[in-house]
CSV table of C-alpha atoms and ligand atoms in Angstrom, one decimal:
chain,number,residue,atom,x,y,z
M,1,UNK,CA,14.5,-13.7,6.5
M,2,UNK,CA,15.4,-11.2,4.1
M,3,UNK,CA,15.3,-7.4,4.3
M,4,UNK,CA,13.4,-6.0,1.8
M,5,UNK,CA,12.6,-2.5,2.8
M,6,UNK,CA,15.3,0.0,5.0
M,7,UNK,CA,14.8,3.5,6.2
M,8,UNK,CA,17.1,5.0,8.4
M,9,UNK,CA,16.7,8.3,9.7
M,10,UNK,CA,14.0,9.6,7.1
M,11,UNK,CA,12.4,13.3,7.3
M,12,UNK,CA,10.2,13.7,4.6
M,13,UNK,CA,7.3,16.1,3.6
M,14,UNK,CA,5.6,19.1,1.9
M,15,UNK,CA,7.8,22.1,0.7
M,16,UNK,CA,9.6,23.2,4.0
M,17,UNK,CA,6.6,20.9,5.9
M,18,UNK,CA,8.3,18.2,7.9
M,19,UNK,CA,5.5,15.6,8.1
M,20,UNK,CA,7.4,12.5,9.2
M,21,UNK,CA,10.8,12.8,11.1
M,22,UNK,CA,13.4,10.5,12.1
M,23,UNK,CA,11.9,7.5,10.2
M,24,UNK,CA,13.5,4.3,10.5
M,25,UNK,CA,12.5,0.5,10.3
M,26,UNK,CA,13.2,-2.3,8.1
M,27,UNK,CA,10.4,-4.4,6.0
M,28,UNK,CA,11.2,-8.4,6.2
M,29,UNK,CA,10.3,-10.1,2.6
M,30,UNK,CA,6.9,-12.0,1.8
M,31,UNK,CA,5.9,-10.4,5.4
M,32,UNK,CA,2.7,-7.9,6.0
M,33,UNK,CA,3.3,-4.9,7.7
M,34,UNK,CA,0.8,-2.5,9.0
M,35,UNK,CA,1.2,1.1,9.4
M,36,UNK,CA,-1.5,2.8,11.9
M,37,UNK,CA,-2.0,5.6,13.5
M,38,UNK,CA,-4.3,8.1,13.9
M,39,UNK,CA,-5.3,11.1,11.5
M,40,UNK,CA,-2.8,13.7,10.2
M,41,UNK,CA,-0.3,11.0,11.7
M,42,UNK,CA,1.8,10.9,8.1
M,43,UNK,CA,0.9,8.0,7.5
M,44,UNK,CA,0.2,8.5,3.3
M,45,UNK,CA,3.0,10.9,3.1
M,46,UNK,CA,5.7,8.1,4.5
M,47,UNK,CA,4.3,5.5,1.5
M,48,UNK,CA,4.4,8.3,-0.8
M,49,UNK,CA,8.1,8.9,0.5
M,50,UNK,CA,9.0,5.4,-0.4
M,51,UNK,CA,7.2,5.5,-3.8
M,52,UNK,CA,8.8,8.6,-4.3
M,53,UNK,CA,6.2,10.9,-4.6
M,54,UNK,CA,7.1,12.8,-1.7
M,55,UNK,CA,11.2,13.6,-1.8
M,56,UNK,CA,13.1,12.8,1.7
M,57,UNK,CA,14.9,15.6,2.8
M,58,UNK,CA,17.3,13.4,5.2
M,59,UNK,CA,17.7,9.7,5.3
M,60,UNK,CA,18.3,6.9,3.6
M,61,UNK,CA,16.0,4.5,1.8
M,62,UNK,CA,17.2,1.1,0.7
M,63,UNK,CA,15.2,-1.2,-1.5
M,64,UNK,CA,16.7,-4.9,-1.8
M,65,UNK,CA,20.2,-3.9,-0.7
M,66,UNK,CA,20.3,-0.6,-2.7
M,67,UNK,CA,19.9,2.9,-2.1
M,68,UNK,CA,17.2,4.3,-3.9
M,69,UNK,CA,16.8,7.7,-1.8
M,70,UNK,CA,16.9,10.3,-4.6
M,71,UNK,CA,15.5,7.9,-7.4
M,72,UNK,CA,12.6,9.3,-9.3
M,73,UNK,CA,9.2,7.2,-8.8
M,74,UNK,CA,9.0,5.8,-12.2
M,75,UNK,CA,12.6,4.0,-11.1
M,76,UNK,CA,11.0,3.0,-7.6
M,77,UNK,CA,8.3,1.0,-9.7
M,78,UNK,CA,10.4,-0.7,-12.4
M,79,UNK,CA,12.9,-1.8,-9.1
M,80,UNK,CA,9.6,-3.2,-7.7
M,81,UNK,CA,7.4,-1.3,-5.6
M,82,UNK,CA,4.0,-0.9,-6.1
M,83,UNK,CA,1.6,1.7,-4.9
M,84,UNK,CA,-1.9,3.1,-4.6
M,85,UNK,CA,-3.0,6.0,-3.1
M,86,UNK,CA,-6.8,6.5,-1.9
M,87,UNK,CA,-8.6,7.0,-4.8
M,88,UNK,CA,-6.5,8.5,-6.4
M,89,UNK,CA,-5.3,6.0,-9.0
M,90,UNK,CA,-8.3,5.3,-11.0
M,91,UNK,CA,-9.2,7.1,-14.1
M,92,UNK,CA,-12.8,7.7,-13.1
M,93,UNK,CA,-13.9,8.2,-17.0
M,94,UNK,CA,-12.7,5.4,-18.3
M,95,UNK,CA,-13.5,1.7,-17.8
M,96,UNK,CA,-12.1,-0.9,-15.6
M,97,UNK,CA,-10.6,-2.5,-18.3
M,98,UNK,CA,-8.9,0.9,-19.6
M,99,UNK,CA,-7.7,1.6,-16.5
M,100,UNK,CA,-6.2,-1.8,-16.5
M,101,UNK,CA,-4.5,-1.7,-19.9
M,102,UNK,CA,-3.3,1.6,-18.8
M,103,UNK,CA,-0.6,0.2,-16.3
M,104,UNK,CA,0.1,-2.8,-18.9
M,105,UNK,CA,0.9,0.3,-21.4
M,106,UNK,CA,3.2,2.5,-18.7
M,107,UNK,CA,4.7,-0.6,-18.0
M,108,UNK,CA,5.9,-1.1,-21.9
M,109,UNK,CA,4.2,-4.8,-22.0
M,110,UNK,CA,4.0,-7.1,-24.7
M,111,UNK,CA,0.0,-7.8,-26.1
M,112,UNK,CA,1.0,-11.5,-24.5
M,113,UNK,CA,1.9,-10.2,-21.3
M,114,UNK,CA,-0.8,-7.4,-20.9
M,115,UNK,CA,-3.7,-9.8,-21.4
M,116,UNK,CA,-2.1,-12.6,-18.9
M,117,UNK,CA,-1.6,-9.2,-16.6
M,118,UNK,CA,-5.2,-8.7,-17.1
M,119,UNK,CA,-6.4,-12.5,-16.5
M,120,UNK,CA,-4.8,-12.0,-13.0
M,121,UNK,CA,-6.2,-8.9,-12.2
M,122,UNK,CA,-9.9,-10.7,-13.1
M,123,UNK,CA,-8.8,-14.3,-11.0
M,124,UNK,CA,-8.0,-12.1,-8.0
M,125,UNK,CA,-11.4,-10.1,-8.2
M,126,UNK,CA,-14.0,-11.4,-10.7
M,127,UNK,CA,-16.4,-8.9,-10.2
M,128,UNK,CA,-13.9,-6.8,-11.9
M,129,UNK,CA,-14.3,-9.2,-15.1
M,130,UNK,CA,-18.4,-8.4,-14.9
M,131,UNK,CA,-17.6,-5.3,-15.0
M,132,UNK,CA,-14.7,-4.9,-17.1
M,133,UNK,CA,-16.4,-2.7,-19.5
M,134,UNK,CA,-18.4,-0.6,-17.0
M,135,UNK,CA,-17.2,2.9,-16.9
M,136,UNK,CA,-15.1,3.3,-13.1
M,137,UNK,CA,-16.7,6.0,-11.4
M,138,UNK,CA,-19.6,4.1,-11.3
M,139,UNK,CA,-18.7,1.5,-9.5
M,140,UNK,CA,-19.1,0.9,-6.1
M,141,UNK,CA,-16.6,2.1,-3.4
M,142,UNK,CA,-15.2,-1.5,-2.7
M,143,UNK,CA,-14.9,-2.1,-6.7
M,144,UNK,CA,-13.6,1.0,-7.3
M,145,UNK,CA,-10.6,-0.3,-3.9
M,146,UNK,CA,-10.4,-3.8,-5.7
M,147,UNK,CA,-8.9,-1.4,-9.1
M,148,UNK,CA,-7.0,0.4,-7.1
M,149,UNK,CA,-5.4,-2.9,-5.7
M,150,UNK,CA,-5.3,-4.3,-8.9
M,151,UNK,CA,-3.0,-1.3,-10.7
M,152,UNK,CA,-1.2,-1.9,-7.9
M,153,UNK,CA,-0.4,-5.0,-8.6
M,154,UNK,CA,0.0,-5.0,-12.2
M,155,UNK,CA,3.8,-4.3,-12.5
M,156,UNK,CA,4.4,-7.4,-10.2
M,157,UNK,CA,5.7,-5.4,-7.6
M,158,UNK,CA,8.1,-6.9,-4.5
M,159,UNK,CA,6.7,-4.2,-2.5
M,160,UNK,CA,3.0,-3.4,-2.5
M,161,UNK,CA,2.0,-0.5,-0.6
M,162,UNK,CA,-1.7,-0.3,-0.3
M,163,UNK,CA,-3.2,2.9,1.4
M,164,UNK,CA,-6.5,2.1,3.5
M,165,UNK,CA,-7.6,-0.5,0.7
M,166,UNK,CA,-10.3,-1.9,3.2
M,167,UNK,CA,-12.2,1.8,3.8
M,168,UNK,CA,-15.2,2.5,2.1
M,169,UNK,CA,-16.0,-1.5,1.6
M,170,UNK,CA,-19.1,-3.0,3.3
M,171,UNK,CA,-18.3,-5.3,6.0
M,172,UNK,CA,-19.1,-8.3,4.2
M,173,UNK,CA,-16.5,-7.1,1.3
M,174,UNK,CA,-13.8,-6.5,3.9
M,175,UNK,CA,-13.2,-10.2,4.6
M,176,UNK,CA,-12.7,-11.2,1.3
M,177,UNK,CA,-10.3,-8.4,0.0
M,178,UNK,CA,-8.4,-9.3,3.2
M,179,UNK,CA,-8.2,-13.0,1.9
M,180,UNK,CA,-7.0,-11.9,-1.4
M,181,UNK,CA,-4.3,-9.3,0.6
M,182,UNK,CA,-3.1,-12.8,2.4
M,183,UNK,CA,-2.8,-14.4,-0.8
M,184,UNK,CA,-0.9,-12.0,-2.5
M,185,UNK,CA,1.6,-12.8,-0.1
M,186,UNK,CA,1.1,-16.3,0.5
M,187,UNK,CA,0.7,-17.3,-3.1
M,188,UNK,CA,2.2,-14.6,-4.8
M,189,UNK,CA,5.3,-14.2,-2.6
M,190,UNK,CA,4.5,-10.6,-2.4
M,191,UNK,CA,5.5,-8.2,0.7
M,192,UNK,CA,2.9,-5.9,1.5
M,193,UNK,CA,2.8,-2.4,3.4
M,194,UNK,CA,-0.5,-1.5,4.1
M,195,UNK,CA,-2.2,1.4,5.8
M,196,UNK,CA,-4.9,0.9,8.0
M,197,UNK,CA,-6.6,2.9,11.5
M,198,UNK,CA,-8.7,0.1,12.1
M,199,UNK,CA,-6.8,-2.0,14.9
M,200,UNK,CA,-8.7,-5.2,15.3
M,201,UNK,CA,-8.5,-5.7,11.2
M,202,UNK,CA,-5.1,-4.6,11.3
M,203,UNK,CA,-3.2,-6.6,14.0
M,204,UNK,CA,-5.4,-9.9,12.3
M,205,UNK,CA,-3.9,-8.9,9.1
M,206,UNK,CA,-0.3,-8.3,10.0
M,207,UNK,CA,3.1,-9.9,10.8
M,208,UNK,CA,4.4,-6.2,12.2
M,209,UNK,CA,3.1,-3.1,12.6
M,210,UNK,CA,4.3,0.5,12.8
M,211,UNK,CA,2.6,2.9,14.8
M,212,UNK,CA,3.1,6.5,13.8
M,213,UNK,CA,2.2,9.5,15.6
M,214,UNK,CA,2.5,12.9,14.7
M,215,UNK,CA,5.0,12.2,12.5
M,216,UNK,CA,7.1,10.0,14.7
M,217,UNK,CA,7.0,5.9,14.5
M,218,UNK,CA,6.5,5.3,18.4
M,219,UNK,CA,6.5,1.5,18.2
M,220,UNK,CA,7.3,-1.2,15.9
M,221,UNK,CA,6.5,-4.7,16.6
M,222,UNK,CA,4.9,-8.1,15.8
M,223,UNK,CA,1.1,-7.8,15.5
M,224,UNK,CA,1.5,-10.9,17.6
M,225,UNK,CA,3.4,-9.4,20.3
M,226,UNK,CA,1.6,-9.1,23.7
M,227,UNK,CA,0.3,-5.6,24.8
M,228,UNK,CA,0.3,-4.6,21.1
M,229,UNK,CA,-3.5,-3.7,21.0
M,230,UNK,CA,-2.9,-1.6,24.0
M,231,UNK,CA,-0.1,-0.1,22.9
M,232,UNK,CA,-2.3,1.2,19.4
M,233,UNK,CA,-5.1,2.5,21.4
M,234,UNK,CA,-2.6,4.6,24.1
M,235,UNK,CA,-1.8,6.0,20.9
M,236,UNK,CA,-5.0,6.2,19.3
M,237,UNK,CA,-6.2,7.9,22.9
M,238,UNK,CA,-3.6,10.2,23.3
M,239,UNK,CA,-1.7,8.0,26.4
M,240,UNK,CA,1.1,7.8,23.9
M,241,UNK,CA,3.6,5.2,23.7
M,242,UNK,CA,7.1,5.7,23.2
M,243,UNK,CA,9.1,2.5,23.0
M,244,UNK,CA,11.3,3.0,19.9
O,301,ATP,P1,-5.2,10.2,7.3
O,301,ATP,O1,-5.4,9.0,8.2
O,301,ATP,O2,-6.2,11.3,7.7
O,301,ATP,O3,-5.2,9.9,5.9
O,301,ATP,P2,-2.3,10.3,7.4
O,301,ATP,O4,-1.8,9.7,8.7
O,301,ATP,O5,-2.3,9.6,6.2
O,301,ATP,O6,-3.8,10.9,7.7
O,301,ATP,P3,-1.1,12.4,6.0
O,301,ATP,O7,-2.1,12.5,4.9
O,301,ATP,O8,0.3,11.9,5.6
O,301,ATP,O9,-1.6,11.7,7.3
O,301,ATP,O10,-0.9,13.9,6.4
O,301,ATP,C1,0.0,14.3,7.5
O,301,ATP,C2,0.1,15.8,7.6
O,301,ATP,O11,0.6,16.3,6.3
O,301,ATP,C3,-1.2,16.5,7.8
O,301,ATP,O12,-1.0,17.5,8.8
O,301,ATP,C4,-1.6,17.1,6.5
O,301,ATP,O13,-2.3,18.3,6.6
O,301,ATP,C5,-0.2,17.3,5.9
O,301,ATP,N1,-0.3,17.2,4.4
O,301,ATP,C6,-0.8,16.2,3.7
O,301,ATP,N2,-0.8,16.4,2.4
O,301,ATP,C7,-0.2,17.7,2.2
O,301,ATP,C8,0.1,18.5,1.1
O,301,ATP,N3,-0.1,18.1,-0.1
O,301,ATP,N4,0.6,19.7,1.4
O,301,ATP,C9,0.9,20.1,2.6
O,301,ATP,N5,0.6,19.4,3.7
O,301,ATP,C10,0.0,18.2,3.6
């Protein structure tokens, strides 16, 4: 297996604000990897770290074999990594379809290429195509997660880091956006980082998890491995484990 994804050491955070500290693990490609912990953990300030949103102040980040520590997020997307934050990434005013072309235009792509990025985006979620000309912020919350997903995605990222795509989406939703999540890896070869509290969803959608707590990852492992859901809900509970 291939590394994809390598921090060593990272301290990242607000100002002089140290959210995350000592940061390291390494992300195998075409894998799934779950990051949970519990709130205020840093678990949305260590993906913005790697997207480069948020600037480490120590450590080393390495993307496919090269450093990519200081490099300015616009850099981190063109080299491959893809990201979307909470609600934050949708243009609320303007339709899905805008919204879509938007990342097409950022990304500098031909008319060909933007409407075969677009035909994607509306095979992985069709009810985006119904509503392709509805205007965003009135969609529903899971529609309004499926964008999100989709700008993620429009770049063709190596990397997708998705952060709590599954919140806010009625139960019957959830199990289909975590189908398409498997088959952006499984038929798009994609690796995916995902942020999730939720531990019975998580450890069925992952290969590894991280656990962060206060800043700290205090386990890694295979969502597989025995003890693991224990191990989450020490955490979760405040009998915290310590095993890195
Ligand atoms: P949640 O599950 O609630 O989303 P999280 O694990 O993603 O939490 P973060 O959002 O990364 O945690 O926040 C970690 C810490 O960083 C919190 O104490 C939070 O108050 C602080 N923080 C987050 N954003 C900022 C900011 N823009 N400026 C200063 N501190 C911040």
């Amino acid at each position: 297996m291939t590394e994809l994804l390598k921090l060593d050491g990272v301290n990242s955070g607000y100002g002089d604000l140290i959210v995350v500290r000592d940061i390291s693990f390494a992300i195998e490609e075409s894998s799934i990897t779950v990051l949970l912990g519990p709130n205020g953990a840093g678990k949305t300030t260590l993906l913005r770290t790697i997207a480069g949103l948020n600037t480490a102040k120590s450590g080393t980040i390495t993307f496919e074999g090269e450093t990519i520590t200081g490099d300015a997020p616009y850099r981190r997307q063109s080299q491959g990594i893809g990201f979307t934050q909470e609600n934050k990434r949708i243009f609320k005013k303007l339709t899905v379809e805008q919204n879509l072309m938007f990342g097409t235009y950022s990304l500098k792509l031909s008319k060909a290429e933007s409407k075969e990025r677009l035909k994607e985006s509306y095979d992985r979620f069709p009810i985006l195509f119904e509503k392709r000309n509805q205007t965003a912020g009135y969609l529903s919350g899971g529609q309004q997660q499926m964008l999100g997903i989709s700008q993620a995605l429009i770049g063709h990222p190596k990397l997708v880091m998705l952060d709590e795509p599954f919140s806010g989406l009625a139960p019957s939703i959830v199990s289909d956006v975590m189908d398409t999540v498997r088959k952006i890896r499984s038929e798009e070869g994609r690796t995916l980082l995902v942020v999730e509290q939720a531990v019975d969803l998580a450890l069925s959608l992952a290969d590894s998890v991280l656990v962060l707590d206060v800043g700290k990852l205090v386990h890694t492992g295979r969502a597989d491995e025995p003890g693991m859901r224990q191990i989450v809900e020490d955490t979760y509970f405040g009998n915290r484990a310590t095993t890195v």
